[in-house]
C-alpha cells in the first residue's frame, strides 16, 4: 500500500477517524446508553473517512456522483455538532448513582471529529470540489434531482450554423 496516493486531507481525516474510534472507548459519560444515537452517527463518520482512504489506496474505480470527501466533511461537521450538543447539554442524571459529567474523552472525541471535518473539507479543496458545486450538481439534473426531463441540459444558445462550402477550384 502506497500511502502517498492519499491527499493530505484524506490522511488527516483517516487518522482522525481512527483516533475518534479509539476515543469512543474512553469514559465520556458513565452510561453510553445516555448518548442515544450519537455513537451510531460517529461510527458512520468513522467508516466514511476510512472508506475513502481504502478506495484511494486500492485504486478502486468507484466514483459516486458527489465527492466522497464532501460526505466525510459533512459527517465530520455533524459529529462535531452532536458532540458539542452533549458537552453543552449532558444527558439527564436519571440513573441512580451514575455520574453523567463529561470526562476528558468527550473533548478528545470533539478534537478528532473536528479533524475528520477539516480533513474531508481540505481533501475536497485538493480535488477541486466545493459545497456550492455539489449542491448545484444535485439540484439540477443529478440522479434523483430536479432535472429537466429529457436527460439533456437546457441550451441557452442555438447551435452554430454549418461551415460554408469550400470555394470552387480555380482554373
mmCIF file of C-alpha atoms in Angstrom:
data_model
loop_
_atom_site.group_PDB
_atom_site.id
_atom_site.type_symbol
_atom_site.label_atom_id
_atom_site.label_comp_id
_atom_site.label_asym_id
_atom_site.label_seq_id
_atom_site.Cartn_x
_atom_site.Cartn_y
_atom_site.Cartn_z
ATOM 1 C CA UNK A 1 0.000 0.000 0.000
ATOM 2 C CA UNK A 2 1.346 3.370 -1.056
ATOM 3 C CA UNK A 3 0.065 5.970 1.413
ATOM 4 C CA UNK A 4 1.259 8.694 -0.966
ATOM 5 C CA UNK A 5 -1.888 8.029 -3.025
ATOM 6 C CA UNK A 6 -3.877 9.760 -0.285
ATOM 7 C CA UNK A 7 -4.175 13.531 -0.299
ATOM 8 C CA UNK A 8 -3.172 15.428 2.826
ATOM 9 C CA UNK A 9 -6.830 15.967 3.705
ATOM 10 C CA UNK A 10 -7.605 12.264 3.323
ATOM 11 C CA UNK A 11 -4.683 11.427 5.627
ATOM 12 C CA UNK A 12 -5.931 13.912 8.239
ATOM 13 C CA UNK A 13 -9.497 12.565 8.049
ATOM 14 C CA UNK A 14 -8.336 8.934 8.191
ATOM 15 C CA UNK A 15 -6.057 9.388 11.196
ATOM 16 C CA UNK A 16 -8.724 11.456 12.954
ATOM 17 C CA UNK A 17 -11.279 8.704 12.304
ATOM 18 C CA UNK A 18 -9.005 6.089 13.853
ATOM 19 C CA UNK A 19 -8.431 8.337 16.871
ATOM 20 C CA UNK A 20 -12.162 9.014 17.256
ATOM 21 C CA UNK A 21 -12.796 5.275 17.201
ATOM 22 C CA UNK A 22 -10.230 4.803 19.979
ATOM 23 C CA UNK A 23 -11.602 7.758 21.966
ATOM 24 C CA UNK A 24 -15.102 6.302 21.780
ATOM 25 C CA UNK A 25 -13.922 3.643 24.226
ATOM 26 C CA UNK A 26 -12.838 6.276 26.755
ATOM 27 C CA UNK A 27 -15.252 7.085 29.547
ATOM 28 C CA UNK A 28 -17.204 10.057 28.133
ATOM 29 C CA UNK A 29 -20.179 9.585 30.400
ATOM 30 C CA UNK A 30 -20.717 6.746 32.807
ATOM 31 C CA UNK A 31 -23.585 5.388 30.727
ATOM 32 C CA UNK A 32 -23.229 5.078 26.919
ATOM 33 C CA UNK A 33 -26.968 4.491 26.820
ATOM 34 C CA UNK A 34 -27.453 8.142 27.677
ATOM 35 C CA UNK A 35 -25.931 9.180 24.345
ATOM 36 C CA UNK A 36 -28.858 7.868 22.271
ATOM 37 C CA UNK A 37 -27.932 7.569 18.579
ATOM 38 C CA UNK A 38 -24.820 9.751 18.684
ATOM 39 C CA UNK A 39 -22.362 6.800 18.772
ATOM 40 C CA UNK A 40 -24.011 5.342 15.662
ATOM 41 C CA UNK A 41 -23.581 8.602 13.760
ATOM 42 C CA UNK A 42 -19.970 8.868 14.929
ATOM 43 C CA UNK A 43 -19.323 5.324 13.671
ATOM 44 C CA UNK A 44 -20.836 6.228 10.286
ATOM 45 C CA UNK A 45 -18.438 9.196 10.056
ATOM 46 C CA UNK A 46 -15.523 6.932 11.002
ATOM 47 C CA UNK A 47 -16.473 4.321 8.386
ATOM 48 C CA UNK A 48 -16.871 7.010 5.705
ATOM 49 C CA UNK A 49 -13.461 8.578 6.405
ATOM 50 C CA UNK A 50 -11.676 5.229 6.472
ATOM 51 C CA UNK A 51 -13.680 4.087 3.435
ATOM 52 C CA UNK A 52 -12.367 6.994 1.347
ATOM 53 C CA UNK A 53 -8.810 6.057 2.300
ATOM 54 C CA UNK A 54 -9.418 2.399 1.377
ATOM 55 C CA UNK A 55 -10.933 3.367 -2.000
ATOM 56 C CA UNK A 56 -7.935 5.588 -2.787
ATOM 57 C CA UNK A 57 -5.348 3.078 -1.593
ATOM 58 C CA UNK A 58 -6.853 0.225 -3.606
ATOM 59 C CA UNK A 59 -7.144 2.408 -6.727
ATOM 60 C CA UNK A 60 -10.804 1.470 -6.999
ATOM 61 C CA UNK A 61 -12.769 2.851 -9.936
ATOM 62 C CA UNK A 62 -15.648 3.745 -7.575
ATOM 63 C CA UNK A 63 -16.545 7.424 -8.003
ATOM 64 C CA UNK A 64 -20.030 8.441 -6.849
ATOM 65 C CA UNK A 65 -21.849 11.476 -8.226
ATOM 66 C CA UNK A 66 -20.766 13.674 -5.325
ATOM 67 C CA UNK A 67 -17.324 13.848 -3.810
ATOM 68 C CA UNK A 68 -16.689 11.174 -1.194
ATOM 69 C CA UNK A 69 -14.624 13.754 0.659
ATOM 70 C CA UNK A 70 -17.664 16.058 0.792
ATOM 71 C CA UNK A 71 -19.591 13.269 2.507
ATOM 72 C CA UNK A 72 -16.739 12.878 5.013
ATOM 73 C CA UNK A 73 -16.666 16.643 5.646
ATOM 74 C CA UNK A 74 -20.438 16.778 6.198
ATOM 75 C CA UNK A 75 -20.416 13.754 8.516
ATOM 76 C CA UNK A 76 -17.480 15.272 10.400
ATOM 77 C CA UNK A 77 -19.368 18.546 10.856
ATOM 78 C CA UNK A 78 -22.447 16.670 12.085
ATOM 79 C CA UNK A 79 -20.257 14.699 14.508
ATOM 80 C CA UNK A 80 -18.718 17.887 15.889
ATOM 81 C CA UNK A 81 -22.168 19.423 16.379
ATOM 82 C CA UNK A 82 -23.507 16.319 18.129
ATOM 83 C CA UNK A 83 -20.543 16.104 20.488
ATOM 84 C CA UNK A 84 -20.836 19.835 21.228
ATOM 85 C CA UNK A 85 -24.517 19.299 21.958
ATOM 86 C CA UNK A 86 -23.665 16.619 24.515
ATOM 87 C CA UNK A 87 -20.999 18.840 26.103
ATOM 88 C CA UNK A 88 -23.442 21.736 26.422
ATOM 89 C CA UNK A 89 -26.466 19.582 27.267
ATOM 90 C CA UNK A 90 -25.313 16.422 29.068
ATOM 91 C CA UNK A 91 -27.791 13.585 29.415
ATOM 92 C CA UNK A 92 -30.194 13.695 32.344
ATOM 93 C CA UNK A 93 -28.934 12.153 35.554
ATOM 94 C CA UNK A 94 -31.882 9.771 35.802
ATOM 95 C CA UNK A 95 -29.629 6.853 36.655
ATOM 96 C CA UNK A 96 -29.393 6.031 40.316
ATOM 97 C CA UNK A 97 -25.940 6.966 41.493
ATOM 98 C CA UNK A 98 -24.431 7.186 37.988
ATOM 99 C CA UNK A 99 -22.489 10.324 37.177
ATOM 100 C CA UNK A 100 -23.105 11.890 33.779
ATOM 101 C CA UNK A 101 -20.451 14.590 33.943
ATOM 102 C CA UNK A 102 -18.355 14.812 30.776
ATOM 103 C CA UNK A 103 -14.863 13.386 31.053
ATOM 104 C CA UNK A 104 -11.721 14.176 29.067
ATOM 105 C CA UNK A 105 -12.673 11.573 26.437
ATOM 106 C CA UNK A 106 -15.512 13.695 25.074
ATOM 107 C CA UNK A 107 -13.124 16.587 24.438
ATOM 108 C CA UNK A 108 -10.648 14.279 22.694
ATOM 109 C CA UNK A 109 -13.568 12.965 20.646
ATOM 110 C CA UNK A 110 -14.522 16.531 19.742
ATOM 111 C CA UNK A 111 -10.995 17.238 18.506
ATOM 112 C CA UNK A 112 -10.938 14.005 16.475
ATOM 113 C CA UNK A 113 -14.370 14.759 14.948
ATOM 114 C CA UNK A 114 -13.120 18.244 14.039
ATOM 115 C CA UNK A 115 -10.130 16.551 12.375
ATOM 116 C CA UNK A 116 -12.487 14.422 10.276
ATOM 117 C CA UNK A 117 -14.442 17.528 9.237
ATOM 118 C CA UNK A 118 -11.289 19.509 8.429
ATOM 119 C CA UNK A 119 -9.622 16.613 6.616
ATOM 120 C CA UNK A 120 -12.720 15.991 4.497
ATOM 121 C CA UNK A 121 -13.019 19.691 3.649
ATOM 122 C CA UNK A 122 -9.327 20.008 2.822
ATOM 123 C CA UNK A 123 -9.475 16.899 0.613
ATOM 124 C CA UNK A 124 -12.490 18.432 -1.166
ATOM 125 C CA UNK A 125 -10.444 21.543 -1.899
ATOM 126 C CA UNK A 126 -7.490 19.453 -3.054
ATOM 127 C CA UNK A 127 -9.698 17.680 -5.612
ATOM 128 C CA UNK A 128 -11.286 20.959 -6.726
ATOM 129 C CA UNK A 129 -14.768 20.326 -5.298
ATOM 130 C CA UNK A 130 -16.914 22.791 -3.354
ATOM 131 C CA UNK A 131 -20.187 22.566 -1.463
ATOM 132 C CA UNK A 132 -21.765 25.033 -3.921
ATOM 133 C CA UNK A 133 -20.777 22.930 -6.913
ATOM 134 C CA UNK A 134 -22.066 19.767 -5.257
ATOM 135 C CA UNK A 135 -25.366 21.461 -4.397
ATOM 136 C CA UNK A 136 -25.743 22.653 -7.989
ATOM 137 C CA UNK A 137 -24.987 19.185 -9.323
ATOM 138 C CA UNK A 138 -27.514 17.535 -7.029
ATOM 139 C CA UNK A 139 -30.166 20.206 -7.590
ATOM 140 C CA UNK A 140 -30.027 20.344 -11.368
ATOM 141 C CA UNK A 141 -30.157 17.115 -13.239
ATOM 142 C CA UNK A 142 -28.329 14.733 -10.939
ATOM 143 C CA UNK A 143 -29.721 11.348 -10.066
ATOM 144 C CA UNK A 144 -32.860 11.980 -8.103
ATOM 145 C CA UNK A 145 -32.505 15.726 -8.661
ATOM 146 C CA UNK A 146 -34.982 18.029 -10.294
ATOM 147 C CA UNK A 147 -33.685 17.622 -13.827
ATOM 148 C CA UNK A 148 -35.411 18.886 -16.940
ATOM 149 C CA UNK A 149 -36.884 15.587 -18.029
ATOM 150 C CA UNK A 150 -35.131 14.720 -21.273
ATOM 151 C CA UNK A 151 -31.769 13.972 -19.795
ATOM 152 C CA UNK A 152 -30.252 16.818 -21.875
ATOM 153 C CA UNK A 153 -29.248 20.081 -20.236
ATOM 154 C CA UNK A 154 -31.244 23.089 -21.437
ATOM 155 C CA UNK A 155 -29.477 25.027 -24.157
ATOM 156 C CA UNK A 156 -29.321 28.813 -23.894
ATOM 157 C CA UNK A 157 -27.787 29.387 -27.340
ATOM 158 C CA UNK A 158 -28.784 27.887 -30.672
ATOM 159 C CA UNK A 159 -26.333 25.561 -32.377
ATOM 160 C CA UNK A 160 -23.812 27.207 -34.683
ATOM 161 C CA UNK A 161 -24.557 27.108 -38.436
ATOM 162 C CA UNK A 162 -22.731 24.596 -40.620
ATOM 163 C CA UNK A 163 -19.486 25.769 -42.200
ATOM 164 C CA UNK A 164 -19.745 27.334 -45.678
ATOM 165 C CA UNK A 165 -18.998 25.104 -48.666
ATOM 166 C CA UNK A 166 -15.434 25.196 -49.992
ATOM 167 C CA UNK A 167 -14.762 27.612 -52.896
ATOM 168 C CA UNK A 168 -14.785 26.137 -56.374
ATOM 169 C CA UNK A 169 -11.373 25.179 -57.761
ATOM 170 C CA UNK A 170 -9.750 27.893 -59.846
ATOM 171 C CA UNK A 171 -8.777 27.052 -63.378
#
